[in-house]
PDB file of C-alpha atoms and ligand atoms in Angstrom:
ATOM      1  CA  UNK A  36      19.038 122.665 174.136  1.00  0.00           C
ATOM      2  CA  UNK A  37      18.074 123.502 170.603  1.00  0.00           C
ATOM      3  CA  UNK A  38      15.998 120.390 169.807  1.00  0.00           C
ATOM      4  CA  UNK A  39      14.221 119.869 173.150  1.00  0.00           C
ATOM      5  CA  UNK A  40      11.070 117.790 172.708  1.00  0.00           C
ATOM      6  CA  UNK A  41      11.694 117.150 168.999  1.00  0.00           C
ATOM      7  CA  UNK A  42      11.750 113.771 167.270  1.00  0.00           C
ATOM      8  CA  UNK A  43      14.371 113.417 164.538  1.00  0.00           C
ATOM      9  CA  UNK A  44      14.923 110.562 162.094  1.00  0.00           C
ATOM     10  CA  UNK A  45      18.401 110.244 160.626  1.00  0.00           C
ATOM     11  CA  UNK A  46      18.881 107.838 157.742  1.00  0.00           C
ATOM     12  CA  UNK A  47      22.358 106.335 157.537  1.00  0.00           C
ATOM     13  CA  UNK A  48      22.652 107.083 161.268  1.00  0.00           C
ATOM     14  CA  UNK A  49      24.865 104.056 161.975  1.00  0.00           C
ATOM     15  CA  UNK A  50      28.062 105.500 160.504  1.00  0.00           C
ATOM     16  CA  UNK A  51      30.102 108.607 159.686  1.00  0.00           C
ATOM     17  CA  UNK A  52      28.152 111.867 159.402  1.00  0.00           C
ATOM     18  CA  UNK A  53      24.829 110.241 160.343  1.00  0.00           C
ATOM     19  CA  UNK A  54      26.228 108.679 163.524  1.00  0.00           C
ATOM     20  CA  UNK A  55      27.740 111.997 164.648  1.00  0.00           C
ATOM     21  CA  UNK A  56      24.456 113.762 163.839  1.00  0.00           C
ATOM     22  CA  UNK A  57      22.509 111.265 165.965  1.00  0.00           C
ATOM     23  CA  UNK A  58      24.801 111.975 168.934  1.00  0.00           C
ATOM     24  CA  UNK A  59      24.720 115.773 168.479  1.00  0.00           C
ATOM     25  CA  UNK A  60      20.918 115.820 168.086  1.00  0.00           C
ATOM     26  CA  UNK A  61      20.476 113.658 171.217  1.00  0.00           C
ATOM     27  CA  UNK A  62      22.727 116.046 173.193  1.00  0.00           C
ATOM     28  CA  UNK A  63      20.504 118.899 171.970  1.00  0.00           C
ATOM     29  CA  UNK A  64      17.437 117.186 173.451  1.00  0.00           C
ATOM     30  CA  UNK A  65      15.966 115.331 170.469  1.00  0.00           C
ATOM     31  CA  UNK A  66      14.642 111.777 170.521  1.00  0.00           C
ATOM     32  CA  UNK A  67      16.486 110.123 167.675  1.00  0.00           C
ATOM     33  CA  UNK A  68      15.280 107.482 165.229  1.00  0.00           C
ATOM     34  CA  UNK A  69      18.193 105.802 163.456  1.00  0.00           C
ATOM     35  CA  UNK A  70      17.239 104.254 160.125  1.00  0.00           C
ATOM     36  CA  UNK A  71      20.062 102.258 158.602  1.00  0.00           C
ATOM     37  CA  UNK A  72      20.880  99.170 156.639  1.00  0.00           C
ATOM     38  CA  UNK A  73      23.801  98.591 158.986  1.00  0.00           C
ATOM     39  CA  UNK A  74      22.849  96.852 162.264  1.00  0.00           C
ATOM     40  CA  UNK A  75      25.594  98.744 164.149  1.00  0.00           C
ATOM     41  CA  UNK A  76      22.998 101.511 164.387  1.00  0.00           C
ATOM     42  CA  UNK A  77      21.720  99.553 167.418  1.00  0.00           C
ATOM     43  CA  UNK A  78      24.921 100.502 169.267  1.00  0.00           C
ATOM     44  CA  UNK A  79      24.417 104.186 168.442  1.00  0.00           C
ATOM     45  CA  UNK A  80      20.876 103.989 169.852  1.00  0.00           C
ATOM     46  CA  UNK A  81      22.131 102.160 172.980  1.00  0.00           C
ATOM     47  CA  UNK A  82      24.871 104.775 173.495  1.00  0.00           C
ATOM     48  CA  UNK A  83      22.265 107.555 173.381  1.00  0.00           C
ATOM     49  CA  UNK A  84      19.998 105.722 175.841  1.00  0.00           C
ATOM     50  CA  UNK A  85      22.918 105.076 178.241  1.00  0.00           C
ATOM     51  CA  UNK A  86      23.582 108.813 178.276  1.00  0.00           C
ATOM     52  CA  UNK A  87      20.006 109.578 179.282  1.00  0.00           C
ATOM     53  CA  UNK A  88      18.560 110.220 175.806  1.00  0.00           C
ATOM     54  CA  UNK A  89      15.814 108.500 173.843  1.00  0.00           C
ATOM     55  CA  UNK A  90      16.581 106.585 170.677  1.00  0.00           C
ATOM     56  CA  UNK A  91      15.230 103.829 168.454  1.00  0.00           C
ATOM     57  CA  UNK A  92      16.966 101.858 165.722  1.00  0.00           C
ATOM     58  CA  UNK A  93      15.090 100.524 162.693  1.00  0.00           C
ATOM     59  CA  UNK A  94      16.854  98.343 160.156  1.00  0.00           C
ATOM     60  CA  UNK A  95      15.705  99.729 156.846  1.00  0.00           C
ATOM     61  CA  UNK A  96      16.833  99.842 153.243  1.00  0.00           C
ATOM     62  CA  UNK A  97      15.669 103.325 152.239  1.00  0.00           C
ATOM     63  CA  UNK A  98      15.345 102.253 148.606  1.00  0.00           C
ATOM     64  CA  UNK A  99      12.478  99.887 149.573  1.00  0.00           C
ATOM     65  CA  UNK A 100       9.235 101.723 150.235  1.00  0.00           C
ATOM     66  CA  UNK A 101       7.646  98.894 152.305  1.00  0.00           C
ATOM     67  CA  UNK A 102      10.630  98.914 154.668  1.00  0.00           C
ATOM     68  CA  UNK A 103      10.436 102.712 154.984  1.00  0.00           C
ATOM     69  CA  UNK A 104       6.718 102.569 155.809  1.00  0.00           C
ATOM     70  CA  UNK A 105       7.303  99.865 158.438  1.00  0.00           C
ATOM     71  CA  UNK A 106      10.175 101.855 160.009  1.00  0.00           C
ATOM     72  CA  UNK A 107       7.987 104.966 160.098  1.00  0.00           C
ATOM     73  CA  UNK A 108       5.168 103.154 161.873  1.00  0.00           C
ATOM     74  CA  UNK A 109       7.543 101.596 164.438  1.00  0.00           C
ATOM     75  CA  UNK A 110       9.405 104.859 165.054  1.00  0.00           C
ATOM     76  CA  UNK A 111       6.212 106.831 165.608  1.00  0.00           C
ATOM     77  CA  UNK A 112       5.048 104.172 168.063  1.00  0.00           C
ATOM     78  CA  UNK A 113       8.342 104.348 170.003  1.00  0.00           C
ATOM     79  CA  UNK A 114       9.191 108.051 169.812  1.00  0.00           C
ATOM     80  CA  UNK A 115       6.081 109.948 168.621  1.00  0.00           C
ATOM     81  CA  UNK A 116       5.463 112.172 165.593  1.00  0.00           C
ATOM     82  CA  UNK A 117       8.506 112.947 163.495  1.00  0.00           C
ATOM     83  CA  UNK A 118       9.481 116.632 163.455  1.00  0.00           C
ATOM     84  CA  UNK A 119      12.793 116.363 161.590  1.00  0.00           C
ATOM     85  CA  UNK A 120      13.896 114.045 158.782  1.00  0.00           C
ATOM     86  CA  UNK A 121      17.560 113.982 157.762  1.00  0.00           C
ATOM     87  CA  UNK A 122      17.945 112.131 154.462  1.00  0.00           C
ATOM     88  CA  UNK A 123      21.583 111.282 155.019  1.00  0.00           C
ATOM     89  CA  UNK A 124      21.998 107.649 153.837  1.00  0.00           C
ATOM     90  CA  UNK A 125      24.111 107.424 150.707  1.00  0.00           C
ATOM     91  CA  UNK A 126      26.520 105.172 148.821  1.00  0.00           C
ATOM     92  CA  UNK A 127      29.183 105.415 146.128  1.00  0.00           C
ATOM     93  CA  UNK A 128      29.973 102.998 143.269  1.00  0.00           C
ATOM     94  CA  UNK A 129      32.544 105.077 141.391  1.00  0.00           C
ATOM     95  CA  UNK A 130      33.690 104.636 137.797  1.00  0.00           C
ATOM     96  CA  UNK A 131      34.255 106.523 134.559  1.00  0.00           C
ATOM     97  CA  UNK A 132      31.232 106.921 132.280  1.00  0.00           C
ATOM     98  CA  UNK A 133      32.603 104.527 129.657  1.00  0.00           C
ATOM     99  CA  UNK A 134      33.372 101.821 132.223  1.00  0.00           C
ATOM    100  CA  UNK A 135      30.420 102.093 134.574  1.00  0.00           C
ATOM    101  CA  UNK A 136      28.336  98.920 134.972  1.00  0.00           C
ATOM    102  CA  UNK A 137      24.610  99.561 134.641  1.00  0.00           C
ATOM    103  CA  UNK A 138      24.057  97.830 138.039  1.00  0.00           C
ATOM    104  CA  UNK A 139      26.326 100.436 139.658  1.00  0.00           C
ATOM    105  CA  UNK A 140      24.365 103.223 137.969  1.00  0.00           C
ATOM    106  CA  UNK A 141      21.044 101.716 139.159  1.00  0.00           C
ATOM    107  CA  UNK A 142      22.150 100.946 142.697  1.00  0.00           C
ATOM    108  CA  UNK A 143      23.361 104.489 143.411  1.00  0.00           C
ATOM    109  CA  UNK A 144      20.191 106.005 141.921  1.00  0.00           C
ATOM    110  CA  UNK A 145      18.043 103.652 144.027  1.00  0.00           C
ATOM    111  CA  UNK A 146      19.700 104.506 147.337  1.00  0.00           C
ATOM    112  CA  UNK A 147      20.715 108.163 146.924  1.00  0.00           C
ATOM    113  CA  UNK A 148      17.705 109.415 144.980  1.00  0.00           C
ATOM    114  CA  UNK A 149      14.804 106.943 145.310  1.00  0.00           C
ATOM    115  CA  UNK A 150      15.704 106.511 148.985  1.00  0.00           C
ATOM    116  CA  UNK A 151      15.354 110.265 149.551  1.00  0.00           C
ATOM    117  CA  UNK A 152      12.053 110.240 147.654  1.00  0.00           C
ATOM    118  CA  UNK A 153      10.675 107.262 149.654  1.00  0.00           C
ATOM    119  CA  UNK A 154      11.529 108.645 153.109  1.00  0.00           C
ATOM    120  CA  UNK A 155      10.415 112.183 152.273  1.00  0.00           C
ATOM    121  CA  UNK A 156       7.104 111.129 150.750  1.00  0.00           C
ATOM    122  CA  UNK A 157       6.195 108.883 153.697  1.00  0.00           C
ATOM    123  CA  UNK A 158       7.244 111.397 156.377  1.00  0.00           C
ATOM    124  CA  UNK A 159       5.989 114.552 154.579  1.00  0.00           C
ATOM    125  CA  UNK A 160       2.458 113.102 154.412  1.00  0.00           C
ATOM    126  CA  UNK A 161       2.468 112.934 158.219  1.00  0.00           C
ATOM    127  CA  UNK A 162       4.106 116.358 158.612  1.00  0.00           C
ATOM    128  CA  UNK A 163       1.466 117.903 156.341  1.00  0.00           C
ATOM    129  CA  UNK A 164      -1.305 116.712 158.657  1.00  0.00           C
ATOM    130  CA  UNK A 165       0.355 118.720 161.443  1.00  0.00           C
ATOM    131  CA  UNK A 166       1.432 121.616 159.180  1.00  0.00           C
ATOM    132  CA  UNK A 167       5.005 121.581 160.501  1.00  0.00           C
ATOM    133  CA  UNK A 168       8.317 119.849 160.017  1.00  0.00           C
ATOM    134  CA  UNK A 169      11.843 120.062 158.678  1.00  0.00           C
ATOM    135  CA  UNK A 170      13.441 117.926 155.968  1.00  0.00           C
ATOM    136  CA  UNK A 171      17.171 118.110 155.263  1.00  0.00           C
ATOM    137  CA  UNK A 172      18.767 116.288 152.344  1.00  0.00           C
ATOM    138  CA  UNK A 173      22.377 115.288 151.846  1.00  0.00           C
ATOM    139  CA  UNK A 174      23.802 116.608 148.593  1.00  0.00           C
ATOM    140  CA  UNK A 175      27.544 117.000 147.944  1.00  0.00           C
ATOM    141  CA  UNK A 176      30.157 119.325 146.547  1.00  0.00           C
ATOM    142  CA  UNK A 177      30.235 116.952 143.549  1.00  0.00           C
ATOM    143  CA  UNK A 178      26.518 117.558 142.970  1.00  0.00           C
ATOM    144  CA  UNK A 179      27.362 121.249 142.589  1.00  0.00           C
ATOM    145  CA  UNK A 180      30.518 120.982 140.437  1.00  0.00           C
ATOM    146  CA  UNK A 181      30.597 117.382 139.095  1.00  0.00           C
ATOM    147  CA  UNK A 182      33.610 115.114 139.621  1.00  0.00           C
ATOM    148  CA  UNK A 183      35.665 112.760 137.482  1.00  0.00           C
ATOM    149  CA  UNK A 184      34.686 109.109 138.079  1.00  0.00           C
ATOM    150  CA  UNK A 185      31.380 109.898 139.783  1.00  0.00           C
ATOM    151  CA  UNK A 186      28.765 109.881 137.003  1.00  0.00           C
ATOM    152  CA  UNK A 187      26.140 108.052 139.087  1.00  0.00           C
ATOM    153  CA  UNK A 188      26.913 109.694 142.434  1.00  0.00           C
ATOM    154  CA  UNK A 189      27.116 113.281 141.129  1.00  0.00           C
ATOM    155  CA  UNK A 190      23.843 112.779 139.193  1.00  0.00           C
ATOM    156  CA  UNK A 191      22.093 111.782 142.423  1.00  0.00           C
ATOM    157  CA  UNK A 192      23.605 114.611 144.433  1.00  0.00           C
ATOM    158  CA  UNK A 193      22.592 117.192 141.778  1.00  0.00           C
ATOM    159  CA  UNK A 194      19.169 115.506 141.710  1.00  0.00           C
ATOM    160  CA  UNK A 195      18.875 116.006 145.463  1.00  0.00           C
ATOM    161  CA  UNK A 196      19.287 119.764 144.908  1.00  0.00           C
ATOM    162  CA  UNK A 197      16.374 119.669 142.439  1.00  0.00           C
ATOM    163  CA  UNK A 198      14.195 117.744 144.905  1.00  0.00           C
ATOM    164  CA  UNK A 199      15.100 120.163 147.695  1.00  0.00           C
ATOM    165  CA  UNK A 200      14.145 123.234 145.697  1.00  0.00           C
ATOM    166  CA  UNK A 201      10.898 121.686 144.428  1.00  0.00           C
ATOM    167  CA  UNK A 202       9.813 120.457 147.858  1.00  0.00           C
ATOM    168  CA  UNK A 203      10.688 123.804 149.477  1.00  0.00           C
ATOM    169  CA  UNK A 204       8.029 125.288 147.188  1.00  0.00           C
ATOM    170  CA  UNK A 205       5.440 122.492 147.536  1.00  0.00           C
ATOM    171  CA  UNK A 206       5.845 121.909 151.276  1.00  0.00           C
ATOM    172  CA  UNK A 207       6.861 125.408 152.407  1.00  0.00           C
ATOM    173  CA  UNK A 208       3.230 126.439 152.036  1.00  0.00           C
ATOM    174  CA  UNK A 209       2.322 123.655 154.480  1.00  0.00           C
ATOM    175  CA  UNK A 210       4.763 124.798 157.168  1.00  0.00           C
ATOM    176  CA  UNK A 211       7.515 122.332 156.256  1.00  0.00           C
ATOM    177  CA  UNK A 212      11.019 123.653 155.506  1.00  0.00           C
ATOM    178  CA  UNK A 213      13.228 121.703 153.097  1.00  0.00           C
ATOM    179  CA  UNK A 214      16.954 122.364 152.720  1.00  0.00           C
ATOM    180  CA  UNK A 215      20.103 120.551 151.637  1.00  0.00           C
ATOM    181  CA  UNK A 216      23.656 120.395 152.907  1.00  0.00           C
ATOM    182  CA  UNK A 217      26.423 119.906 150.349  1.00  0.00           C
ATOM    183  CA  UNK A 218      29.501 118.619 152.185  1.00  0.00           C
ATOM    184  CA  UNK A 219      33.020 118.775 150.789  1.00  0.00           C
ATOM    185  CA  UNK A 220      35.355 115.843 151.486  1.00  0.00           C
ATOM    186  CA  UNK A 221      34.651 114.551 154.991  1.00  0.00           C
ATOM    187  CA  UNK A 222      36.714 111.966 156.910  1.00  0.00           C
ATOM    188  CA  UNK A 223      34.264 109.027 157.224  1.00  0.00           C
ATOM    189  CA  UNK A 224      34.172 105.331 156.210  1.00  0.00           C
ATOM    190  CA  UNK A 225      32.856 106.509 152.809  1.00  0.00           C
ATOM    191  CA  UNK A 226      36.046 108.446 152.003  1.00  0.00           C
ATOM    192  CA  UNK A 227      38.271 105.657 153.364  1.00  0.00           C
ATOM    193  CA  UNK A 228      37.637 104.033 149.961  1.00  0.00           C
ATOM    194  CA  UNK A 229      39.076 107.073 148.131  1.00  0.00           C
ATOM    195  CA  UNK A 230      42.796 106.719 147.206  1.00  0.00           C
ATOM    196  CA  UNK A 231      45.087 108.723 149.523  1.00  0.00           C
ATOM    197  CA  UNK A 232      46.518 110.612 146.517  1.00  0.00           C
ATOM    198  CA  UNK A 233      43.057 111.982 145.665  1.00  0.00           C
ATOM    199  CA  UNK A 234      42.318 112.939 149.267  1.00  0.00           C
ATOM    200  CA  UNK A 235      45.664 114.818 149.449  1.00  0.00           C
ATOM    201  CA  UNK A 236      44.686 116.671 146.277  1.00  0.00           C
ATOM    202  CA  UNK A 237      41.291 117.583 147.752  1.00  0.00           C
ATOM    203  CA  UNK A 238      42.958 118.809 150.956  1.00  0.00           C
ATOM    204  CA  UNK A 239      45.298 121.007 148.892  1.00  0.00           C
ATOM    205  CA  UNK A 240      42.388 122.411 146.866  1.00  0.00           C
ATOM    206  CA  UNK A 241      40.482 123.275 150.063  1.00  0.00           C
ATOM    207  CA  UNK A 242      41.313 126.821 151.208  1.00  0.00           C
ATOM    208  CA  UNK A 243      40.926 125.764 154.857  1.00  0.00           C
ATOM    209  CA  UNK A 244      43.594 123.105 154.192  1.00  0.00           C
ATOM    210  CA  UNK A 245      41.897 120.085 155.737  1.00  0.00           C
ATOM    211  CA  UNK A 246      39.211 117.479 155.197  1.00  0.00           C
ATOM    212  CA  UNK A 247      35.929 118.083 157.013  1.00  0.00           C
ATOM    213  CA  UNK A 248      35.011 116.121 160.131  1.00  0.00           C
ATOM    214  CA  UNK A 249      31.577 114.510 160.686  1.00  0.00           C
ATOM    215  CA  UNK A 250      30.751 117.153 163.332  1.00  0.00           C
ATOM    216  CA  UNK A 251      31.215 119.923 160.732  1.00  0.00           C
ATOM    217  CA  UNK A 252      28.223 118.494 158.868  1.00  0.00           C
ATOM    218  CA  UNK A 253      26.268 117.504 161.998  1.00  0.00           C
ATOM    219  CA  UNK A 254      26.454 121.145 163.145  1.00  0.00           C
ATOM    220  CA  UNK A 255      25.134 122.360 159.767  1.00  0.00           C
ATOM    221  CA  UNK A 256      22.241 119.874 160.008  1.00  0.00           C
ATOM    222  CA  UNK A 257      21.626 121.152 163.557  1.00  0.00           C
ATOM    223  CA  UNK A 258      21.442 124.782 162.460  1.00  0.00           C
ATOM    224  CA  UNK A 259      18.960 123.958 159.679  1.00  0.00           C
ATOM    225  CA  UNK A 260      16.873 121.653 161.913  1.00  0.00           C
ATOM    226  CA  UNK A 261      16.611 124.106 164.823  1.00  0.00           C
ATOM    227  CA  UNK A 262      14.592 127.306 165.138  1.00  0.00           C
ATOM    228  CA  UNK A 263      17.800 129.218 164.340  1.00  0.00           C
ATOM    229  CA  UNK A 264      17.117 128.185 160.741  1.00  0.00           C
ATOM    230  CA  UNK A 265      13.416 129.107 160.906  1.00  0.00           C
ATOM    231  CA  UNK A 266      13.503 131.317 157.778  1.00  0.00           C
ATOM    232  CA  UNK A 267      15.848 129.112 155.737  1.00  0.00           C
ATOM    233  CA  UNK A 268      13.981 127.172 153.027  1.00  0.00           C
ATOM    234  CA  UNK A 269      15.151 125.813 149.660  1.00  0.00           C
ATOM    235  CA  UNK A 270      18.797 126.508 150.497  1.00  0.00           C
ATOM    236  CA  UNK A 271      21.827 124.400 149.635  1.00  0.00           C
ATOM    237  CA  UNK A 272      24.349 125.030 152.396  1.00  0.00           C
ATOM    238  CA  UNK A 273      27.857 124.236 151.156  1.00  0.00           C
ATOM    239  CA  UNK A 274      30.020 122.999 154.034  1.00  0.00           C
ATOM    240  CA  UNK A 275      33.268 122.333 152.226  1.00  0.00           C
ATOM    241  CA  UNK A 276      36.006 124.613 153.559  1.00  0.00           C
ATOM    242  CA  UNK A 277      35.707 126.672 150.368  1.00  0.00           C
ATOM    243  CA  UNK A 278      36.570 123.784 148.002  1.00  0.00           C
ATOM    244  CA  UNK A 279      35.835 124.427 144.317  1.00  0.00           C
ATOM    245  CA  UNK A 280      36.211 121.443 141.972  1.00  0.00           C
TER     246      UNK A 280
HETATM  247  P1  NAP B 629      29.023 106.394 155.521  1.00  0.00           P
HETATM  248  O1  NAP B 629      29.968 106.511 156.681  1.00  0.00           O
HETATM  249  O2  NAP B 629      29.272 105.346 154.498  1.00  0.00           O
HETATM  250  O3  NAP B 629      27.546 106.207 156.148  1.00  0.00           O
HETATM  251  C1  NAP B 629      26.437 105.999 155.325  1.00  0.00           C
HETATM  252  C2  NAP B 629      25.474 105.078 156.065  1.00  0.00           C
HETATM  253  O4  NAP B 629      24.330 104.883 155.209  1.00  0.00           O
HETATM  254  C3  NAP B 629      26.055 103.685 156.357  1.00  0.00           C
HETATM  255  O5  NAP B 629      25.734 103.254 157.660  1.00  0.00           O
HETATM  256  C4  NAP B 629      25.375 102.834 155.309  1.00  0.00           C
HETATM  257  O6  NAP B 629      25.259 101.473 155.657  1.00  0.00           O
HETATM  258  C5  NAP B 629      24.017 103.493 155.236  1.00  0.00           C
HETATM  259  N1  NAP B 629      23.287 103.053 154.047  1.00  0.00           N
HETATM  260  C6  NAP B 629      23.785 102.735 152.825  1.00  0.00           C
HETATM  261  N2  NAP B 629      22.801 102.325 152.009  1.00  0.00           N
HETATM  262  C7  NAP B 629      21.646 102.372 152.733  1.00  0.00           C
HETATM  263  C8  NAP B 629      20.308 102.044 152.450  1.00  0.00           C
HETATM  264  N3  NAP B 629      19.937 101.580 151.239  1.00  0.00           N
HETATM  265  N4  NAP B 629      19.385 102.217 153.419  1.00  0.00           N
HETATM  266  C9  NAP B 629      19.737 102.658 154.642  1.00  0.00           C
HETATM  267  N5  NAP B 629      21.010 102.968 154.975  1.00  0.00           N
HETATM  268  C10 NAP B 629      21.956 102.826 154.031  1.00  0.00           C
HETATM  269  O7  NAP B 629      28.900 107.763 154.721  1.00  0.00           O
HETATM  270  P2  NAP B 629      29.088 109.295 155.158  1.00  0.00           P
HETATM  271  O8  NAP B 629      30.370 109.754 154.610  1.00  0.00           O
HETATM  272  O9  NAP B 629      28.761 109.486 156.579  1.00  0.00           O
HETATM  273  O10 NAP B 629      27.965 109.962 154.235  1.00  0.00           O
HETATM  274  C11 NAP B 629      26.704 110.404 154.709  1.00  0.00           C
HETATM  275  C12 NAP B 629      26.031 111.200 153.588  1.00  0.00           C
HETATM  276  O11 NAP B 629      26.851 112.319 153.271  1.00  0.00           O
HETATM  277  C13 NAP B 629      25.873 110.419 152.287  1.00  0.00           C
HETATM  278  O12 NAP B 629      24.645 110.725 151.676  1.00  0.00           O
HETATM  279  C14 NAP B 629      27.011 110.899 151.445  1.00  0.00           C
HETATM  280  O13 NAP B 629      26.747 110.759 150.071  1.00  0.00           O
HETATM  281  C15 NAP B 629      27.091 112.350 151.874  1.00  0.00           C
HETATM  282  N6  NAP B 629      28.382 112.975 151.614  1.00  0.00           N
HETATM  283  C16 NAP B 629      29.503 112.465 152.172  1.00  0.00           C
HETATM  284  C17 NAP B 629      30.715 113.079 151.888  1.00  0.00           C
HETATM  285  C18 NAP B 629      32.023 112.570 152.459  1.00  0.00           C
HETATM  286  O14 NAP B 629      33.069 113.080 152.044  1.00  0.00           O
HETATM  287  N7  NAP B 629      32.022 111.634 153.382  1.00  0.00           N
HETATM  288  C19 NAP B 629      30.771 114.183 151.045  1.00  0.00           C
HETATM  289  C20 NAP B 629      29.593 114.665 150.499  1.00  0.00           C
HETATM  290  C21 NAP B 629      28.400 114.051 150.789  1.00  0.00           C
HETATM  291  P3  NAP B 629      26.397 100.430 155.122  1.00  0.00           P
HETATM  292  O15 NAP B 629      27.644 100.813 155.850  1.00  0.00           O
HETATM  293  O16 NAP B 629      25.859  99.097 155.480  1.00  0.00           O
HETATM  294  O17 NAP B 629      26.484 100.666 153.635  1.00  0.00           O
END
């Protein structure tokens, strides 16, 4: 078991990639804190507990610092010190530059970028006291290449790469590794909103000829979170089947 005795917090752990990650991490021996806006995260926590694991759900909007601080306090009380933070919560509000409403710009920045900042700042302060920890951020293939119709989303996912590289330098010295995963197109509720025509195009452009599955990303998070990734810091691991946009 690669995460025996570890405590991991997964934001956005109620759905898609985050849900799968919670289940994989629990199977690998971690106690799992699920921080999500979506109350169905309770069922993920219950499923883990029924299978002999330890889990705790906190309803939290990651863009609100007071809610993050409350969730951190409750999670530490229930599960202990946090060893691993997966900043996985994210949203889309797609539109072309010339048509994008400023609320859609703001909302995506607040969740995908400020949310990552809030959770990392709160948890990193605690990790620094213990001089150890792992933070993994969710970027995207569109943060690497850009994508038509995703001005707000691609800006946040490129921004996450900047945060990852900066924090790997600031926190690496304190024993905390910081990396990012940049998924390609993954079959989750998020991509259910994408028109089928676009998904077919993405599948065709992907050398491996398929969309990714949540476990493809959960396994990348697992590698980076475990001691197998002990010398990986400041990396952006592209898990996209070779897709180039
Ligand atoms: P998903 O199925 O939509 O899951 C995201 C989860 O985050 C949902 O449970 C959502 O709750 C929650 N969430 C949204 N806003 C939140 C907030 N303010 N505070 C706390 N939780 C919040 O998405 P996914 O596809 O698994 O994506 C996971 C991550 O991977 C995201 O960061 C996404 O940008 C990234 N990613 C995904 C893909 C892909 O193709 N799927 C590709 C590249 C990167 P609600 O359901 O209530 O909104």
